[in-house]
PDB file of C-alpha atoms in Angstrom:
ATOM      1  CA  UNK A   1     210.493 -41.651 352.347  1.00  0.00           C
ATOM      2  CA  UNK A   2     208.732 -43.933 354.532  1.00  0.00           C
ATOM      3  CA  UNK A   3     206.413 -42.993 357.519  1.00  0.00           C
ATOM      4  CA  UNK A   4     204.783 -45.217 360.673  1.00  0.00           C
ATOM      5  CA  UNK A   5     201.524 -43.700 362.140  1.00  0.00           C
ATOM      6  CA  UNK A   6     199.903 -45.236 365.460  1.00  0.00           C
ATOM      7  CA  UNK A   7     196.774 -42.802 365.351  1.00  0.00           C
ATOM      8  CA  UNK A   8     195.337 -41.706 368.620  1.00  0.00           C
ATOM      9  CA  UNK A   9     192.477 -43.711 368.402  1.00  0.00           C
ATOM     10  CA  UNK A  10     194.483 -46.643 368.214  1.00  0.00           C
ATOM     11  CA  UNK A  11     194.387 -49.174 371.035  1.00  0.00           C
ATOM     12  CA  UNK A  12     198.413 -49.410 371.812  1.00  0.00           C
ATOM     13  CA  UNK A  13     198.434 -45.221 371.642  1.00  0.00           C
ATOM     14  CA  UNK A  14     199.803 -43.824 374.207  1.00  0.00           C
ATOM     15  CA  UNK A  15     200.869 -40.306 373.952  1.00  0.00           C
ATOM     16  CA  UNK A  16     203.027 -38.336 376.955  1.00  0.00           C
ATOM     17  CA  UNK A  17     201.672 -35.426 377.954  1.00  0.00           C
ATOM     18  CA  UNK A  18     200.967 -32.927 381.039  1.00  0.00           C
ATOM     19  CA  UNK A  19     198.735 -30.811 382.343  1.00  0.00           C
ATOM     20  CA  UNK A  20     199.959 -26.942 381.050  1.00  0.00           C
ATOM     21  CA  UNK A  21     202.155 -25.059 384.202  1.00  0.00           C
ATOM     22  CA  UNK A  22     202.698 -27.859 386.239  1.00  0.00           C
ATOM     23  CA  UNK A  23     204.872 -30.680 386.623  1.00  0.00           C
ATOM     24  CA  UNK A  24     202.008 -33.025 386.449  1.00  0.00           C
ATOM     25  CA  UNK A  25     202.146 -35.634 383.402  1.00  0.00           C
ATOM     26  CA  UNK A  26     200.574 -38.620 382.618  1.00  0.00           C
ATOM     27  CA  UNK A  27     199.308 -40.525 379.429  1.00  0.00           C
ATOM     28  CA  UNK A  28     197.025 -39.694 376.691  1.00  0.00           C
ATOM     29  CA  UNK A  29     194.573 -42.731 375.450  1.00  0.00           C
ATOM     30  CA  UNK A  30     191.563 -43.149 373.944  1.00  0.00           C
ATOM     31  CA  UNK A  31     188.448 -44.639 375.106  1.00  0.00           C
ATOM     32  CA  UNK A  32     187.637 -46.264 372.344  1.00  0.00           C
ATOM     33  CA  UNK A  33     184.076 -44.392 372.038  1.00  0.00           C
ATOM     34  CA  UNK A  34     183.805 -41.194 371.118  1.00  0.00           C
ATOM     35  CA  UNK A  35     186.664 -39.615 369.104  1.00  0.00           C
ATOM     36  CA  UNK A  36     186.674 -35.824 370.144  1.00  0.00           C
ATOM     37  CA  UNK A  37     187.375 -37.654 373.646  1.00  0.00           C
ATOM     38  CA  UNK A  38     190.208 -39.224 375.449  1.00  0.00           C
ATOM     39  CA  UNK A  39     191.704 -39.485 378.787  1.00  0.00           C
ATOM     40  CA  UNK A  40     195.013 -39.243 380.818  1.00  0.00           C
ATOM     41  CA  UNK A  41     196.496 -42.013 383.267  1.00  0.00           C
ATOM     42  CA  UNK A  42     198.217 -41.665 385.933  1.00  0.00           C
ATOM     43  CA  UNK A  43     197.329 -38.224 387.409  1.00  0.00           C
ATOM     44  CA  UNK A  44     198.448 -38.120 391.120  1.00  0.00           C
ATOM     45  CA  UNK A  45     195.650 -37.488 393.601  1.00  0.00           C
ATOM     46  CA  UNK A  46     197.483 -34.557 395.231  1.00  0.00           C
ATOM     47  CA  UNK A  47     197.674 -33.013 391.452  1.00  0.00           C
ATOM     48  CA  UNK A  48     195.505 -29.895 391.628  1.00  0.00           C
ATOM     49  CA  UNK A  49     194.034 -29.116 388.078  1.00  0.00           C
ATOM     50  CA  UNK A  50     190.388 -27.911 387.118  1.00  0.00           C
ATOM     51  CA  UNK A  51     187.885 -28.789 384.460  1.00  0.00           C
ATOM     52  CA  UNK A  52     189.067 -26.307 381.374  1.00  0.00           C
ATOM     53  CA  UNK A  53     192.738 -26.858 382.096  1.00  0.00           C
ATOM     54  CA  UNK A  54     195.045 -27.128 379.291  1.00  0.00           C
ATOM     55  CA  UNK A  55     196.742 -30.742 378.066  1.00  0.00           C
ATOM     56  CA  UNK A  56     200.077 -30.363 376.152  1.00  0.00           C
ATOM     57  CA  UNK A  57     202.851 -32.656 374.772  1.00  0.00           C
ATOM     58  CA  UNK A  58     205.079 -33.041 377.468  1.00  0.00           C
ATOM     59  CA  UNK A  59     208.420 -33.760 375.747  1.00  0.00           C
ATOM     60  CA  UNK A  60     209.059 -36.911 377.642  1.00  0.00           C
ATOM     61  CA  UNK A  61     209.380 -39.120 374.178  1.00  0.00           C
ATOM     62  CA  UNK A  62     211.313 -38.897 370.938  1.00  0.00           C
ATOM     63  CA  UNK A  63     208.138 -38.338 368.831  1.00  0.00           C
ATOM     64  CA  UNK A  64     206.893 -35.153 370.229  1.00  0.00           C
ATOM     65  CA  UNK A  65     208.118 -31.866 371.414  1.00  0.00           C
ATOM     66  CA  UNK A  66     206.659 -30.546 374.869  1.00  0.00           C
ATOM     67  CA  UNK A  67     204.425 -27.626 374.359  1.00  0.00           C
ATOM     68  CA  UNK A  68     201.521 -29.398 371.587  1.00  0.00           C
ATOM     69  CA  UNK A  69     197.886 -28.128 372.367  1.00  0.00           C
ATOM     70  CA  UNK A  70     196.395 -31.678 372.869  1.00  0.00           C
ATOM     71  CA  UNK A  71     192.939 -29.999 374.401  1.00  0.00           C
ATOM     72  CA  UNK A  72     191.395 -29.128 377.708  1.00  0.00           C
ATOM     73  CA  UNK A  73     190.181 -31.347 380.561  1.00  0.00           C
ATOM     74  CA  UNK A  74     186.477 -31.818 380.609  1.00  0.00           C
ATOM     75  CA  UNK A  75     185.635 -33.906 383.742  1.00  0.00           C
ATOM     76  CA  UNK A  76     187.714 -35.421 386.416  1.00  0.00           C
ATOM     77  CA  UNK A  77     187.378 -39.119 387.478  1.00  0.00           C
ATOM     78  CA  UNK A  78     188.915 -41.737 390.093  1.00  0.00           C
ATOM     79  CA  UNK A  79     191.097 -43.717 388.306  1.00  0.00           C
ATOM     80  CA  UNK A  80     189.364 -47.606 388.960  1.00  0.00           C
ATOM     81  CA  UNK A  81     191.754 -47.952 391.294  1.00  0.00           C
ATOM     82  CA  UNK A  82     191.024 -45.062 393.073  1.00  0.00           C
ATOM     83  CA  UNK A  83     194.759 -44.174 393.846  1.00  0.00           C
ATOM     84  CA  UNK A  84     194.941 -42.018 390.799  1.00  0.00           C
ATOM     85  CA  UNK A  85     192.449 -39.148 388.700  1.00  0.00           C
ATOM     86  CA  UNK A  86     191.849 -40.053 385.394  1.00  0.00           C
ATOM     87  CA  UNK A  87     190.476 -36.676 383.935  1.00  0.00           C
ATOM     88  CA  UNK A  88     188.667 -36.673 380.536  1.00  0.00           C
ATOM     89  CA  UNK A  89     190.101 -34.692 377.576  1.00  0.00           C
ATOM     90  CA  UNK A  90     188.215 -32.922 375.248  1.00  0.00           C
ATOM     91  CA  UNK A  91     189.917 -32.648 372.131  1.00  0.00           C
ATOM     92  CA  UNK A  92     191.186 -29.982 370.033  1.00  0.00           C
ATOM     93  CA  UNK A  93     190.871 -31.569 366.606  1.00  0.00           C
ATOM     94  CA  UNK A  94     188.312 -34.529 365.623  1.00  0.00           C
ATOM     95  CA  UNK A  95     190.940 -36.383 364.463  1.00  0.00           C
ATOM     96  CA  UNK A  96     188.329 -38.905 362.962  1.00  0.00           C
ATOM     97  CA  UNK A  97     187.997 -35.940 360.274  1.00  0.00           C
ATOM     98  CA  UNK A  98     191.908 -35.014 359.514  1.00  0.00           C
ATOM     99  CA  UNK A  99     192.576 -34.053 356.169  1.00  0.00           C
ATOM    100  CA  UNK A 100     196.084 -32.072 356.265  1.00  0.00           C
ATOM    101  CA  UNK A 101     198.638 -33.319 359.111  1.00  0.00           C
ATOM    102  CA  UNK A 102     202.835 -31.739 359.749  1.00  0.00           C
ATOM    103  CA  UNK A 103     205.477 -34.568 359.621  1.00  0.00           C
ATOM    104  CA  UNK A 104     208.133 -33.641 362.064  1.00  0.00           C
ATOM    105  CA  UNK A 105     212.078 -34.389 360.649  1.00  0.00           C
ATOM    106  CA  UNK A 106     213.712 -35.226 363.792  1.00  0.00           C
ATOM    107  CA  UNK A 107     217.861 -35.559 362.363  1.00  0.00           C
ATOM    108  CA  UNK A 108     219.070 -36.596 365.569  1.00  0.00           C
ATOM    109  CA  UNK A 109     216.539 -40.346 365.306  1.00  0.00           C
ATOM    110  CA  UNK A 110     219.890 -42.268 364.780  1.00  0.00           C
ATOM    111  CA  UNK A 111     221.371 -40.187 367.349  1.00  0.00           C
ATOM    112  CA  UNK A 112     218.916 -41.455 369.698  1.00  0.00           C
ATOM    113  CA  UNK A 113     218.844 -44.735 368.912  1.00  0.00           C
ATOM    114  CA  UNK A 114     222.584 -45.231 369.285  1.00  0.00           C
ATOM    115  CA  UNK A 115     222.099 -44.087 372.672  1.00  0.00           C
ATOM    116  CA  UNK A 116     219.066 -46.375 373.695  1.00  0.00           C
ATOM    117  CA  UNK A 117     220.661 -49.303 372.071  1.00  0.00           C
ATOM    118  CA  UNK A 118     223.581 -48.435 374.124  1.00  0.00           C
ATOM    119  CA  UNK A 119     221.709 -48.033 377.656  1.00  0.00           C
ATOM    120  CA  UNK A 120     220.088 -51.360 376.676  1.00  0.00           C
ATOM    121  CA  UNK A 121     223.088 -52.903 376.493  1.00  0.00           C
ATOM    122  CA  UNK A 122     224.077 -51.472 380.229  1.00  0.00           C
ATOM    123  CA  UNK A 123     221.154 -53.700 381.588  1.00  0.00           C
TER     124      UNK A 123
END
């Protein structure tokens, strides 16, 4: 009935996701400049990954499943740290030009929550 939508290309987005046949994940934000590009966080500096590598979902959240063609890297950076890459993702879709979108059912949300609400309660 009722749907909440934190767009990409919001400021508190953050998406999980990984680079495609590793183990290597990190999160998906925006830049907040152009929208057929974002970036990832939190790439380890002995990751190896090249410029045209594949970002996917990774899974690691109750919103989406692992496996989601996010888009490809584009250009590697230092993090500003510099104990990190932050790589540059070009984006599949220009999402600042969506018309038609999929709404995923999830019937196991209370499921989940019962369970976090319940781990919470551990702490």
């Amino acid at each position: 009935r009722y749907a909440l939508v934190l767009p990409l290309h919001h400021s508190r987005s953050s998406i999980s996701c990984r680079l495609r046949h590793t183990e290597y994940f990190g999160y998906l934000k925006w830049s907040g400049r152009n929208p057929l590009h974002a970036y990832i966080d939190d790439i380890p500096r002995h990751a190896q990954f090249s410029v045209g590598d594949v970002v996917e979902t990774s899974g690691f959240s109750n919103i989406f499943p692992p496996g989601i063609f996010i888009g490809r890297i584009a250009r590697i950076r230092n993090s500003s740290d510099g104990l990190a890459y932050q790589p540059d993702v070009q984006l599949s879709i220009d999402l600042s030009n969506v018309r038609d979108v999929f709404v995923i059912l999830k019937d196991s949300a209370q499921e989940f929550k019962t369970l976090q609400n319940a781990q919470k309660k551990k702490k």
